[in-house]
């Protein structure tokens, strides 16, 4: 009888621990009642209310009780723009934090985002690994990965514009070169004969960060790998968070 009871206890513990080792992926799978899957969110019409559970991957900015954050779950990513958020709560939005967001799906120059949002912090944690989307550059399928944390491999740095003397330069402060140190950095990269514009968004990665200074140190012709969030502005315009010269 004691052996039988011990067997039942072992089985009970085994069933209770199903998923115990699943880590962050298990948390990323779970959706509360009334919460959309990413597929349902992607299919929702613009200007309609959406409710999602997602995980903070990076914080872009906070001011006047509004936060802009990059978030993602195991199925897709959500860019949340000017979400109602106190400064105290903004400090709690550490990388991996699970939040339930209620807002409206919107689009701006091709970038799909959630606006007029509120949020609740929930139990759970998930940090996305960079997904290599190099092979999708220049293809229609790339937009299906919008706002995800991604990587690009084997890019070549091209001229971003010219300086006052007419010499080619590898980056510009602001898209037209009108800025100064501390503003957004724009730089061009090529792959398979096509050129793309990448950005170091200064609110996300300011001029004290490694990536900002790495881009300032680039030379035309450098081969690089890069990571960042697949932002969209009149086409692909990733917000880069890491650059490695090969």
CSV table of C-alpha atoms in Angstrom, one decimal:
chain,number,residue,atom,x,y,z
A,1,UNK,CA,0.0,0.0,0.0
A,2,UNK,CA,2.8,2.4,0.9
A,3,UNK,CA,4.5,1.7,-2.5
A,4,UNK,CA,1.2,2.4,-4.3
A,5,UNK,CA,0.7,5.7,-2.4
A,6,UNK,CA,4.3,6.7,-3.2
A,7,UNK,CA,3.6,5.9,-6.9
A,8,UNK,CA,0.5,8.1,-6.9
A,9,UNK,CA,2.5,10.9,-5.2
A,10,UNK,CA,5.2,10.7,-7.9
A,11,UNK,CA,2.7,10.8,-10.7
A,12,UNK,CA,0.8,13.7,-9.1
A,13,UNK,CA,4.1,15.7,-8.8
A,14,UNK,CA,5.0,14.9,-12.4
A,15,UNK,CA,1.6,16.2,-13.7
A,16,UNK,CA,1.8,19.2,-11.5
A,17,UNK,CA,5.2,20.1,-13.0
A,18,UNK,CA,4.2,19.8,-16.7
A,19,UNK,CA,5.4,23.0,-18.2
A,20,UNK,CA,7.6,23.9,-15.1
A,21,UNK,CA,10.6,24.0,-17.4
A,22,UNK,CA,9.0,25.8,-20.2
A,23,UNK,CA,10.5,29.2,-19.1
A,24,UNK,CA,9.5,32.4,-20.8
A,25,UNK,CA,8.0,30.6,-23.8
A,26,UNK,CA,5.2,29.1,-21.7
A,27,UNK,CA,4.3,32.5,-20.4
A,28,UNK,CA,4.3,33.9,-24.0
A,29,UNK,CA,1.8,31.2,-25.0
A,30,UNK,CA,-0.9,32.0,-22.5
A,31,UNK,CA,-3.7,34.4,-23.3
A,32,UNK,CA,-6.4,35.6,-20.9
A,33,UNK,CA,-10.1,35.5,-21.7
A,34,UNK,CA,-11.0,38.2,-24.2
A,35,UNK,CA,-7.5,38.8,-25.3
A,36,UNK,CA,-6.6,38.6,-29.0
A,37,UNK,CA,-4.1,36.3,-30.5
A,38,UNK,CA,-1.6,38.0,-32.8
A,39,UNK,CA,-3.4,36.5,-35.8
A,40,UNK,CA,-6.6,38.1,-34.6
A,41,UNK,CA,-4.9,41.4,-34.0
A,42,UNK,CA,-3.3,41.4,-37.5
A,43,UNK,CA,-6.7,40.7,-39.0
A,44,UNK,CA,-8.5,43.5,-37.1
A,45,UNK,CA,-9.5,46.6,-39.0
A,46,UNK,CA,-7.7,49.9,-38.5
A,47,UNK,CA,-9.4,52.2,-35.9
A,48,UNK,CA,-11.0,49.4,-34.0
A,49,UNK,CA,-10.4,48.6,-30.4
A,50,UNK,CA,-7.8,45.8,-29.7
A,51,UNK,CA,-6.8,44.0,-26.5
A,52,UNK,CA,-3.5,42.2,-26.5
A,53,UNK,CA,-1.1,40.6,-24.0
A,54,UNK,CA,2.5,41.2,-24.9
A,55,UNK,CA,5.9,41.6,-23.4
A,56,UNK,CA,8.1,44.8,-23.3
A,57,UNK,CA,11.2,44.4,-25.3
A,58,UNK,CA,12.4,48.0,-25.2
A,59,UNK,CA,11.3,51.4,-24.0
A,60,UNK,CA,11.6,54.3,-26.5
A,61,UNK,CA,10.4,57.3,-24.5
A,62,UNK,CA,8.2,58.7,-21.7
A,63,UNK,CA,6.9,62.2,-21.3
A,64,UNK,CA,3.7,63.9,-20.0
A,65,UNK,CA,2.5,60.5,-18.6
A,66,UNK,CA,2.7,58.8,-22.0
A,67,UNK,CA,5.1,55.9,-22.9
A,68,UNK,CA,6.1,54.5,-26.3
A,69,UNK,CA,7.3,50.9,-26.1
A,70,UNK,CA,8.3,48.0,-28.4
A,71,UNK,CA,6.6,44.8,-27.4
A,72,UNK,CA,6.4,41.2,-28.7
A,73,UNK,CA,5.0,37.8,-27.9
A,74,UNK,CA,6.0,34.4,-29.5
A,75,UNK,CA,3.8,35.1,-32.5
A,76,UNK,CA,4.3,38.7,-33.4
A,77,UNK,CA,5.1,42.2,-32.3
A,78,UNK,CA,3.2,45.4,-31.3
A,79,UNK,CA,4.5,48.9,-31.3
A,80,UNK,CA,2.6,50.9,-28.7
A,81,UNK,CA,2.6,54.6,-29.2
A,82,UNK,CA,2.0,57.2,-26.4
A,83,UNK,CA,0.4,54.7,-24.0
A,84,UNK,CA,-1.1,56.3,-20.8
A,85,UNK,CA,1.6,55.6,-18.2
A,86,UNK,CA,2.8,57.3,-15.0
A,87,UNK,CA,6.5,57.8,-14.5
A,88,UNK,CA,6.4,55.4,-11.6
A,89,UNK,CA,4.8,52.7,-13.8
A,90,UNK,CA,7.2,53.4,-16.7
A,91,UNK,CA,10.1,52.4,-14.4
A,92,UNK,CA,8.4,49.1,-13.8
A,93,UNK,CA,8.3,48.3,-17.6
A,94,UNK,CA,11.6,46.4,-17.6
A,95,UNK,CA,12.6,44.2,-20.5
A,96,UNK,CA,10.4,41.1,-20.6
A,97,UNK,CA,7.6,42.5,-18.5
A,98,UNK,CA,4.1,41.1,-19.5
A,99,UNK,CA,1.4,43.7,-20.0
A,100,UNK,CA,-2.2,43.7,-21.1
A,101,UNK,CA,-2.9,46.5,-23.5
A,102,UNK,CA,-6.2,48.0,-24.5
A,103,UNK,CA,-6.2,50.6,-27.3
A,104,UNK,CA,-6.9,51.2,-31.0
A,105,UNK,CA,-5.1,49.8,-34.0
A,106,UNK,CA,-3.7,52.6,-36.2
A,107,UNK,CA,-1.4,53.1,-39.1
A,108,UNK,CA,1.1,55.9,-39.8
A,109,UNK,CA,3.1,55.9,-43.1
A,110,UNK,CA,3.0,52.2,-43.2
A,111,UNK,CA,3.7,51.6,-39.5
A,112,UNK,CA,1.0,49.7,-37.7
A,113,UNK,CA,0.7,50.5,-34.1
A,114,UNK,CA,-1.5,50.7,-31.0
A,115,UNK,CA,-2.6,54.2,-29.9
A,116,UNK,CA,-4.7,55.7,-27.2
A,117,UNK,CA,-3.8,52.7,-25.0
A,118,UNK,CA,-3.9,51.8,-21.4
A,119,UNK,CA,-2.2,48.9,-19.8
A,120,UNK,CA,-2.0,46.5,-16.8
A,121,UNK,CA,1.1,44.7,-15.6
A,122,UNK,CA,0.7,41.0,-15.4
A,123,UNK,CA,2.6,37.9,-14.3
A,124,UNK,CA,5.0,36.5,-16.9
A,125,UNK,CA,8.2,37.2,-18.7
A,126,UNK,CA,9.4,36.8,-22.2
A,127,UNK,CA,12.5,38.2,-24.1
A,128,UNK,CA,12.5,37.6,-27.8
A,129,UNK,CA,15.7,36.5,-29.6
A,130,UNK,CA,16.6,38.4,-32.7
A,131,UNK,CA,15.1,36.7,-35.8
A,132,UNK,CA,17.3,36.8,-38.8
A,133,UNK,CA,15.3,38.4,-41.6
A,134,UNK,CA,18.2,39.1,-44.0
A,135,UNK,CA,16.8,36.9,-46.7
A,136,UNK,CA,13.5,38.8,-46.6
A,137,UNK,CA,15.0,42.3,-47.4
A,138,UNK,CA,13.3,43.5,-50.5
A,139,UNK,CA,10.5,41.0,-50.4
A,140,UNK,CA,6.8,41.6,-49.6
A,141,UNK,CA,6.9,39.0,-46.8
A,142,UNK,CA,9.2,41.2,-44.7
A,143,UNK,CA,6.2,43.4,-43.5
A,144,UNK,CA,4.7,40.3,-41.8
A,145,UNK,CA,7.5,40.7,-39.3
A,146,UNK,CA,6.9,44.3,-38.6
A,147,UNK,CA,8.0,45.6,-35.2
A,148,UNK,CA,9.8,42.3,-34.3
A,149,UNK,CA,13.3,42.3,-32.8
A,150,UNK,CA,15.3,41.2,-35.9
A,151,UNK,CA,18.8,40.8,-37.2
A,152,UNK,CA,20.5,41.5,-40.6
A,153,UNK,CA,23.7,39.8,-41.6
A,154,UNK,CA,26.4,40.8,-44.1
A,155,UNK,CA,25.3,44.3,-45.1
A,156,UNK,CA,27.5,46.8,-46.8
A,157,UNK,CA,27.6,50.4,-45.6
A,158,UNK,CA,26.8,52.9,-48.5
A,159,UNK,CA,26.9,56.7,-48.7
A,160,UNK,CA,24.1,58.3,-46.8
A,161,UNK,CA,24.6,61.7,-48.4
A,162,UNK,CA,27.2,64.4,-48.7
A,163,UNK,CA,28.8,66.9,-46.3
A,164,UNK,CA,29.2,70.6,-47.0
A,165,UNK,CA,32.3,70.0,-49.1
A,166,UNK,CA,30.4,67.5,-51.3
A,167,UNK,CA,32.2,64.4,-50.0
A,168,UNK,CA,30.2,61.3,-49.4
A,169,UNK,CA,29.5,60.5,-45.8
A,170,UNK,CA,28.4,57.2,-44.1
A,171,UNK,CA,25.6,58.7,-41.9
A,172,UNK,CA,23.5,61.8,-41.5
A,173,UNK,CA,22.1,63.5,-38.4
A,174,UNK,CA,18.3,63.5,-39.3
A,175,UNK,CA,17.2,62.1,-42.6
A,176,UNK,CA,18.3,65.2,-44.5
A,177,UNK,CA,21.5,66.0,-42.6
A,178,UNK,CA,20.0,69.0,-40.9
A,179,UNK,CA,20.6,67.7,-37.3
A,180,UNK,CA,23.5,67.5,-34.9
A,181,UNK,CA,25.0,65.1,-32.5
A,182,UNK,CA,22.2,63.7,-30.3
A,183,UNK,CA,19.6,63.7,-33.1
A,184,UNK,CA,18.5,60.5,-35.0
A,185,UNK,CA,21.2,58.9,-37.1
A,186,UNK,CA,20.4,57.7,-40.7
A,187,UNK,CA,22.7,55.4,-42.6
A,188,UNK,CA,22.3,53.3,-45.8
A,189,UNK,CA,23.2,49.7,-46.2
A,190,UNK,CA,23.0,47.5,-49.3
A,191,UNK,CA,22.4,43.8,-50.0
A,192,UNK,CA,22.3,42.1,-53.3
A,193,UNK,CA,22.4,45.4,-55.2
A,194,UNK,CA,19.5,47.0,-53.2
A,195,UNK,CA,20.0,49.9,-50.7
A,196,UNK,CA,18.0,50.3,-47.5
A,197,UNK,CA,17.9,53.1,-44.9
A,198,UNK,CA,18.4,52.2,-41.3
A,199,UNK,CA,17.9,54.5,-38.3
A,200,UNK,CA,19.3,54.9,-34.8
A,201,UNK,CA,16.3,56.4,-33.1
A,202,UNK,CA,17.7,58.9,-30.6
A,203,UNK,CA,14.9,58.4,-28.1
A,204,UNK,CA,15.6,54.7,-28.1
A,205,UNK,CA,19.4,54.8,-28.3
A,206,UNK,CA,20.8,58.2,-27.5
A,207,UNK,CA,24.3,59.5,-28.2
A,208,UNK,CA,25.7,57.8,-25.1
A,209,UNK,CA,24.9,54.3,-26.3
A,210,UNK,CA,27.3,51.9,-28.0
A,211,UNK,CA,25.2,51.6,-31.2
A,212,UNK,CA,25.0,55.4,-31.7
A,213,UNK,CA,28.8,55.7,-31.5
A,214,UNK,CA,29.3,52.6,-33.6
A,215,UNK,CA,27.3,54.1,-36.4
A,216,UNK,CA,29.3,57.4,-36.1
A,217,UNK,CA,32.4,55.3,-36.6
A,218,UNK,CA,31.3,53.5,-39.7
A,219,UNK,CA,33.1,53.9,-43.0
A,220,UNK,CA,31.6,53.5,-46.5
A,221,UNK,CA,32.2,50.0,-47.6
A,222,UNK,CA,32.2,48.4,-44.1
A,223,UNK,CA,30.6,45.0,-43.8
A,224,UNK,CA,28.3,44.9,-40.8
A,225,UNK,CA,25.7,42.9,-39.0
A,226,UNK,CA,22.9,44.7,-37.2
A,227,UNK,CA,20.0,44.1,-34.8
A,228,UNK,CA,17.0,46.2,-34.1
A,229,UNK,CA,13.2,46.6,-34.3
A,230,UNK,CA,11.6,46.3,-37.7
A,231,UNK,CA,9.9,49.7,-37.8
A,232,UNK,CA,8.2,50.9,-40.9
A,233,UNK,CA,8.1,54.3,-42.5
A,234,UNK,CA,7.2,54.5,-46.2
A,235,UNK,CA,8.9,51.1,-46.4
A,236,UNK,CA,11.3,49.2,-44.1
A,237,UNK,CA,13.1,51.5,-41.7
A,238,UNK,CA,14.5,49.5,-38.9
A,239,UNK,CA,15.3,51.1,-35.5
A,240,UNK,CA,18.8,49.7,-35.0
A,241,UNK,CA,20.0,48.8,-31.5
A,242,UNK,CA,23.3,47.0,-32.3
A,243,UNK,CA,25.9,47.2,-35.1
A,244,UNK,CA,28.9,44.9,-35.4
A,245,UNK,CA,31.6,45.7,-38.0
A,246,UNK,CA,32.9,42.4,-39.5
